[in-house]
Tab-separated table of C-alpha atoms in Angstrom:
chain	number	residue	atom	x	y	z
A	1	TRP	CA	106.905	102.990	96.371
A	2	ALA	CA	107.297	100.244	98.911
A	3	TYR	CA	109.439	96.988	99.614
A	4	VAL	CA	107.800	93.875	97.334
A	5	ASN	CA	108.859	90.278	97.175
A	6	MET	CA	107.870	87.921	94.381
A	7	GLU	CA	106.746	84.459	96.114
A	8	THR	CA	104.248	83.427	93.781
A	9	PRO	CA	104.558	84.015	89.817
A	10	TRP	CA	101.331	85.711	89.336
A	11	ALA	CA	101.586	88.114	92.219
A	12	VAL	CA	103.689	90.697	93.426
A	13	LYS	CA	103.474	91.086	97.801
A	14	ILE	CA	103.860	93.963	99.789
A	15	LEU	CA	106.549	93.361	102.027
A	16	SER	CA	106.242	97.213	103.448
A	17	PRO	CA	105.386	100.769	101.709
A	18	ILE	CA	107.452	103.391	102.193
A	19	PRO	CA	106.221	106.053	104.807
A	20	TRP	CA	105.028	109.090	102.947
A	21	SER	CA	105.242	107.628	99.554
A	22	PRO	CA	102.590	106.963	97.104
A	23	SER	CA	102.108	103.352	98.359
A	24	GLU	CA	101.006	104.678	101.097
A	25	LYS	CA	99.305	107.610	100.263
A	26	ALA	CA	97.391	105.220	98.684
A	27	TRP	CA	96.312	103.231	101.564
A	28	ILE	CA	98.323	100.238	100.355
A	29	LYS	CA	98.964	97.736	102.814
A	30	TRP	CA	101.802	95.485	104.064
A	31	GLY	CA	100.346	91.877	103.031
A	32	ASP	CA	98.938	93.051	99.925
A	33	LEU	CA	99.343	90.913	96.238
A	34	ILE	CA	99.096	93.001	93.408
A	35	ILE	CA	97.687	90.978	89.974
A	36	LYS	CA	97.313	93.149	88.063
A	37	ILE	CA	98.848	96.884	86.747
A	38	ASP	CA	96.790	98.692	84.955
A	39	TRP	CA	95.419	96.419	82.129
A	40	ARG	CA	98.528	94.015	82.606
A	41	GLU	CA	97.645	90.618	84.102
A	42	ILE	CA	100.653	89.313	86.032
A	43	LYS	CA	101.396	85.838	84.411
A	44	GLU	CA	103.434	82.939	85.192
A	45	ASN	CA	106.543	84.232	82.497
A	46	ASN	CA	106.677	87.756	83.845
A	47	TRP	CA	109.558	87.702	86.812
A	48	LEU	CA	109.501	90.690	89.191
A	49	LYS	CA	111.948	93.620	87.668
A	50	GLU	CA	109.561	93.266	84.224
A	51	VAL	CA	106.532	93.953	86.709
A	52	ILE	CA	108.061	96.213	89.139
A	53	THR	CA	108.746	98.837	85.603
A	54	TRP	CA	105.095	98.663	85.443
A	55	ILE	CA	104.271	100.046	87.538
A	56	LYS	CA	106.804	103.065	88.798
A	57	TRP	CA	106.931	104.575	84.983
A	58	PRO	CA	106.553	107.192	84.034
A	59	ALA	CA	107.013	109.360	85.993
A	60	TRP	CA	104.270	111.641	87.680
A	61	THR	CA	101.630	109.556	85.900
A	62	SER	CA	98.743	107.251	87.497
A	63	VAL	CA	98.882	103.585	87.628
A	64	THR	CA	95.872	101.524	88.672
A	65	LEU	CA	96.967	98.129	90.417
A	66	THR	CA	94.654	95.403	91.068
A	67	ILE	CA	95.244	94.419	94.919
A	68	LYS	CA	94.222	90.769	96.192
A	69	ARG	CA	93.615	92.068	100.063
A	70	LYS	CA	92.439	88.691	101.842
A	71	TRP	CA	89.045	87.409	100.222
A	72	LYS	CA	88.521	90.845	98.564
A	73	ILE	CA	90.073	92.156	95.639
A	74	LEU	CA	90.146	95.959	94.983
A	75	ASP	CA	90.939	98.732	92.185
A	76	ILE	CA	93.204	101.092	93.973
A	77	LYS	CA	94.315	104.254	91.665
A	78	VAL	CA	98.075	105.115	92.828
A	79	ASN	CA	99.670	108.745	91.360
A	80	ARG	CA	103.493	108.193	90.947
A	81	GLU	CA	106.515	110.077	92.566
A	82	LYS	CA	109.752	110.837	92.464
A	83	ILE	CA	110.450	109.405	96.040
A	84	ILE	CA	114.437	109.872	98.468
A	85	ILE	CA	114.365	107.029	100.343
A	86	ASN	CA	116.026	107.948	104.004
A	87	GLU	CA	117.191	104.685	105.953
A	88	ILE	CA	116.222	106.579	109.501
A	89	GLU	CA	113.856	109.191	109.949
A	90	THR	CA	114.297	111.116	113.567
A	91	LYS	CA	112.482	114.064	115.407
A	92	VAL	CA	111.858	114.634	118.923
A	93	LEU	CA	108.531	114.385	120.377
A	94	ASN	CA	106.937	116.339	123.510
A	95	THR	CA	110.776	117.555	123.748
A	96	THR	CA	111.312	114.649	125.946
A	97	THR	CA	111.084	111.555	123.323
A	98	GLN	CA	113.929	110.891	120.865
A	99	TYR	CA	111.715	109.117	117.815
A	100	ILE	CA	114.513	106.550	115.320
A	101	GLN	CA	112.527	104.738	112.865
A	102	ILE	CA	115.165	102.769	111.057
A	103	LYS	CA	113.510	101.485	107.550
A	104	SER	CA	115.682	99.219	106.363
A	105	PHE	CA	119.240	97.899	107.825
A	106	TRP	CA	120.967	98.711	104.112
A	107	GLU	CA	124.183	100.296	103.847
A	108	ASN	CA	125.153	103.457	106.024
A	109	VAL	CA	122.868	102.995	108.395
A	110	SER	CA	124.951	102.989	111.722
A	111	LYS	CA	126.195	105.712	110.641
A	112	ASN	CA	123.275	107.721	110.559
A	113	PHE	CA	122.237	106.088	113.891
A	114	LYS	CA	125.410	107.470	115.611
A	115	LEU	CA	125.130	111.162	114.350
A	116	THR	CA	121.052	110.620	115.418
A	117	LEU	CA	122.603	109.472	119.244
A	118	GLU	CA	125.138	112.121	118.898
A	119	SER	CA	122.144	114.654	118.726
A	120	ILE	CA	120.266	112.799	121.847
A	121	LYS	CA	123.567	113.054	124.237
A	122	LYS	CA	123.475	116.743	123.535
A	123	ASP	CA	119.645	116.721	124.110
A	124	GLU	CA	119.443	116.984	128.239
A	125	ASN	CA	116.155	116.771	128.232
A	126	ILE	CA	115.179	113.495	126.201
A	127	ASN	CA	114.862	110.714	128.643
A	128	LYS	CA	113.022	107.986	126.037
A	129	ILE	CA	114.075	106.866	123.075
A	130	ILE	CA	111.572	104.958	121.060
A	131	ILE	CA	112.614	102.509	118.117
A	132	ASP	CA	110.678	102.116	115.353
A	133	LEU	CA	111.429	98.851	113.596
A	134	ARG	CA	108.382	98.007	112.244
A	135	ASN	CA	107.670	96.609	108.972
A	136	ASN	CA	111.711	96.449	108.951
A	137	TRP	CA	112.769	93.409	107.015
A	138	TRP	CA	116.094	93.801	105.701
A	139	TRP	CA	119.128	92.077	106.667
A	140	PHE	CA	122.405	93.179	106.646
A	141	LEU	CA	123.998	91.667	109.738
A	142	THR	CA	126.763	93.656	109.563
A	143	GLU	CA	125.069	97.088	110.162
A	144	VAL	CA	123.055	95.865	113.010
A	145	ALA	CA	125.641	93.922	114.704
A	146	GLU	CA	127.192	97.857	114.028
A	147	ILE	CA	124.273	99.496	115.788
A	148	LEU	CA	124.443	97.057	118.917
A	149	SER	CA	128.098	98.418	119.676
A	150	TYR	CA	126.410	100.790	120.795
A	151	PHE	CA	124.437	99.232	122.835
A	152	ILE	CA	126.840	96.236	124.773
A	153	GLU	CA	129.729	96.791	125.928
A	154	LYS	CA	133.349	95.803	124.273
A	155	TRP	CA	133.980	91.826	123.588
A	156	LYS	CA	130.017	90.479	124.645
A	157	LYS	CA	128.926	89.020	121.937
A	158	THR	CA	126.121	90.233	119.999
A	159	ALA	CA	124.850	87.576	117.295
A	160	ILE	CA	126.133	84.375	116.041
A	161	VAL	CA	125.224	83.013	112.541
A	162	LYS	CA	125.643	78.840	112.506
A	163	TYR	CA	126.096	77.134	109.037
A	164	HIS	CA	126.957	74.262	107.946
A	165	ASN	CA	130.356	73.541	108.635
A	166	ASN	CA	131.932	76.635	110.821
A	167	ASP	CA	129.761	79.229	112.930
A	168	LYS	CA	130.493	83.126	112.892
A	169	THR	CA	130.180	85.384	116.059
A	170	PHE	CA	129.088	88.621	115.954
A	171	ILE	CA	131.266	90.255	118.772
A	172	SER	CA	130.693	94.069	120.137
A	173	ARG	CA	133.340	96.611	119.071
A	174	TRP	CA	131.619	98.954	121.939
A	175	HIS	CA	131.012	102.509	120.854
A	176	ASP	CA	130.706	104.242	124.541
A	177	LEU	CA	128.397	107.024	123.428
A	178	ILE	CA	125.491	107.200	125.434
A	179	ASP	CA	124.505	105.079	128.385
A	180	PHE	CA	120.853	103.927	127.772
A	181	SER	CA	120.281	102.736	130.875
A	182	LYS	CA	119.559	106.314	131.928
A	183	TYR	CA	116.703	105.889	128.969
A	184	LYS	CA	113.330	103.775	128.693
A	185	ILE	CA	113.688	102.562	125.310
A	186	ILE	CA	110.811	101.117	123.752
A	187	ILE	CA	110.425	99.135	120.368
A	188	LEU	CA	107.771	99.709	117.692
A	189	GLN	CA	107.441	96.149	116.089
A	190	ASN	CA	104.645	94.176	113.795
A	191	SER	CA	104.793	90.917	112.059
A	192	TRP	CA	106.713	92.426	108.777
A	193	THR	CA	110.008	92.903	111.507
A	194	ALA	CA	112.271	90.496	110.271
A	195	SER	CA	115.758	89.251	109.477
A	196	ALA	CA	118.067	91.865	111.256
A	197	SER	CA	115.329	93.865	113.183
A	198	GLU	CA	114.981	90.579	114.942
A	199	ILE	CA	118.526	90.573	115.869
A	200	LEU	CA	119.145	93.792	116.556
A	201	ILE	CA	115.258	93.300	119.215
A	202	GLY	CA	116.284	89.639	120.452
A	203	THR	CA	119.669	90.534	121.331
A	204	LEU	CA	118.917	94.019	123.111
A	205	LYS	CA	116.215	91.891	125.273
A	206	ASP	CA	119.058	89.434	126.304
A	207	TYR	CA	121.056	92.579	127.562
A	208	TYR	CA	118.372	94.906	128.355
A	209	PRO	CA	115.552	93.222	129.601
A	210	ASN	CA	113.737	95.697	130.765
A	211	ILE	CA	112.765	97.407	127.250
A	212	GLU	CA	109.683	97.024	125.991
A	213	LEU	CA	108.201	96.074	123.306
A	214	ILE	CA	104.745	97.258	121.549
A	215	TRP	CA	102.380	95.111	118.831
A	216	GLU	CA	102.859	91.425	117.403
A	217	LYS	CA	105.052	88.949	117.296
A	218	THR	CA	107.900	89.298	114.675
A	219	TYR	CA	108.185	87.695	110.751
A	220	TRP	CA	110.028	84.793	112.421
A	221	LYS	CA	113.002	84.589	110.185
A	222	TRP	CA	116.330	83.939	111.233
A	223	SER	CA	118.095	82.435	108.740
A	224	VAL	CA	120.558	83.458	105.938
A	225	GLN	CA	119.489	82.909	102.532
A	226	VAL	CA	121.024	84.051	98.757
A	227	MET	CA	120.076	84.413	95.519
A	228	LYS	CA	120.691	81.963	92.511
A	229	ASN	CA	120.106	84.135	89.263
A	230	TYR	CA	119.587	82.132	86.197
A	231	VAL	CA	120.035	82.835	82.721
A	232	ASP	CA	116.140	83.128	82.079
A	233	TRP	CA	115.856	86.310	84.584
A	234	SER	CA	114.930	83.447	87.035
A	235	LEU	CA	116.051	83.202	90.961
A	236	LEU	CA	116.822	80.663	93.763
A	237	LYS	CA	117.057	81.811	97.238
A	238	TYR	CA	117.863	78.626	99.323
A	239	THR	CA	119.354	78.875	103.137
A	240	ILE	CA	122.987	78.521	104.383
A	241	ALA	CA	122.531	79.570	107.811
A	242	LYS	CA	120.988	80.325	111.031
A	243	TRP	CA	120.935	83.342	113.354
A	244	PHE	CA	120.941	83.050	116.755
A	245	THR	CA	120.979	85.897	120.123
A	246	TRP	CA	124.195	84.696	121.624
A	247	LEU	CA	123.532	85.541	125.513
A	248	THR	CA	120.888	83.510	125.653
A	249	GLU	CA	121.031	81.643	121.773
A	250	THR	CA	117.829	82.401	121.235
A	251	TRP	CA	116.733	81.111	117.758
A	252	ILE	CA	112.907	81.862	117.133
A	253	ASP	CA	112.074	80.391	114.028
A	254	TRP	CA	108.313	79.360	114.391
A	255	ILE	CA	108.636	80.734	117.915
A	256	TRP	CA	108.467	84.974	117.522
A	257	ILE	CA	109.795	87.375	119.675
A	258	LYS	CA	106.407	88.342	121.273
A	259	PRO	CA	105.796	91.881	122.746
A	260	THR	CA	105.071	92.584	126.353
A	261	ILE	CA	102.592	95.614	125.226
A	262	GLU	CA	99.975	94.279	122.541
A	263	LEU	CA	98.239	96.538	120.742
A	264	GLU	CA	96.839	95.666	117.440
A	265	PHE	CA	97.298	98.897	114.745
A	266	ASP	CA	94.145	100.610	114.523
A	267	PHE	CA	94.492	100.923	110.021
A	268	GLU	CA	91.094	102.829	109.494
A	269	ASN	CA	91.951	105.123	112.386
A	270	TYR	CA	95.369	106.099	110.463
A	271	LYS	CA	94.207	105.777	107.447
A	272	LYS	CA	91.440	108.702	107.970
A	273	ASN	CA	93.058	110.435	110.768
A	274	TRP	CA	96.775	109.613	110.272
A	275	PHE	CA	96.605	109.290	113.610
A	276	ASP	CA	99.290	105.886	114.986
A	277	ASN	CA	97.513	104.703	117.417
A	278	GLN	CA	101.209	102.370	118.610
A	279	LEU	CA	103.345	105.267	118.659
A	280	ASP	CA	100.909	107.412	120.559
A	281	LYS	CA	100.787	104.345	123.297
A	282	ALA	CA	104.574	103.977	123.479
A	283	ILE	CA	104.840	108.626	123.802
A	284	PHE	CA	102.660	107.723	126.680
A	285	ILE	CA	104.684	104.701	128.615
A	286	ASN	CA	106.334	106.235	131.434
């Protein structure tokens, strides 16, 4: 349905609805706070996995979520469905534009990215690549480092992770598959573009300064956390390192990656007509 977190003990926060999932079809938005599931209020002694089971089961039924959206309280009915999550979605738009939506940097994303590049190489009509990283806040740095190896020449540095006592540097392995200098590259980002996505954008901007970025500032999450589990099901998340792009050694906590084209997402138009004004803008950029 959606990627979620529990930052406060009484609410589940929507980090990003999964495209075409029941949550998106019901117009759940990123940033929404779920405070009640049917008749069950979320309380301080409830833990995230427990609350998720209230939402997910049983399949093919419906659930009513009480949502706090800014200053409004909304009851939204969601029809449960079985969904399959594809980490990368691709399609060719208007014969000349390749659209690549990377939903997360989870395992095997780089392998699927390679398959997409191989199809681009075979299509001589493609001259523009749109990479959609909106609502992608996932964190597998090894996967994003592998993807950067398709863009950046061998032995050049792509990112650095600075720990308390040592640094870890990521080096491009240079998968010389296609020449990106021949393509117009546009990246879609928003305030839920975070973590590994920001590393990808920041490093690509280091090496390809003419890349276009559309919409708003990113999430500014450039730190590495680990989770500690306790026997009472509680969790402690704490920071162990910071991430930097290498060429400019950019660290953007509280600075953000700023767009070259600022365009607010028209949610109401998308809700009524499934029209994505940001993607439409990217398609018509020369």
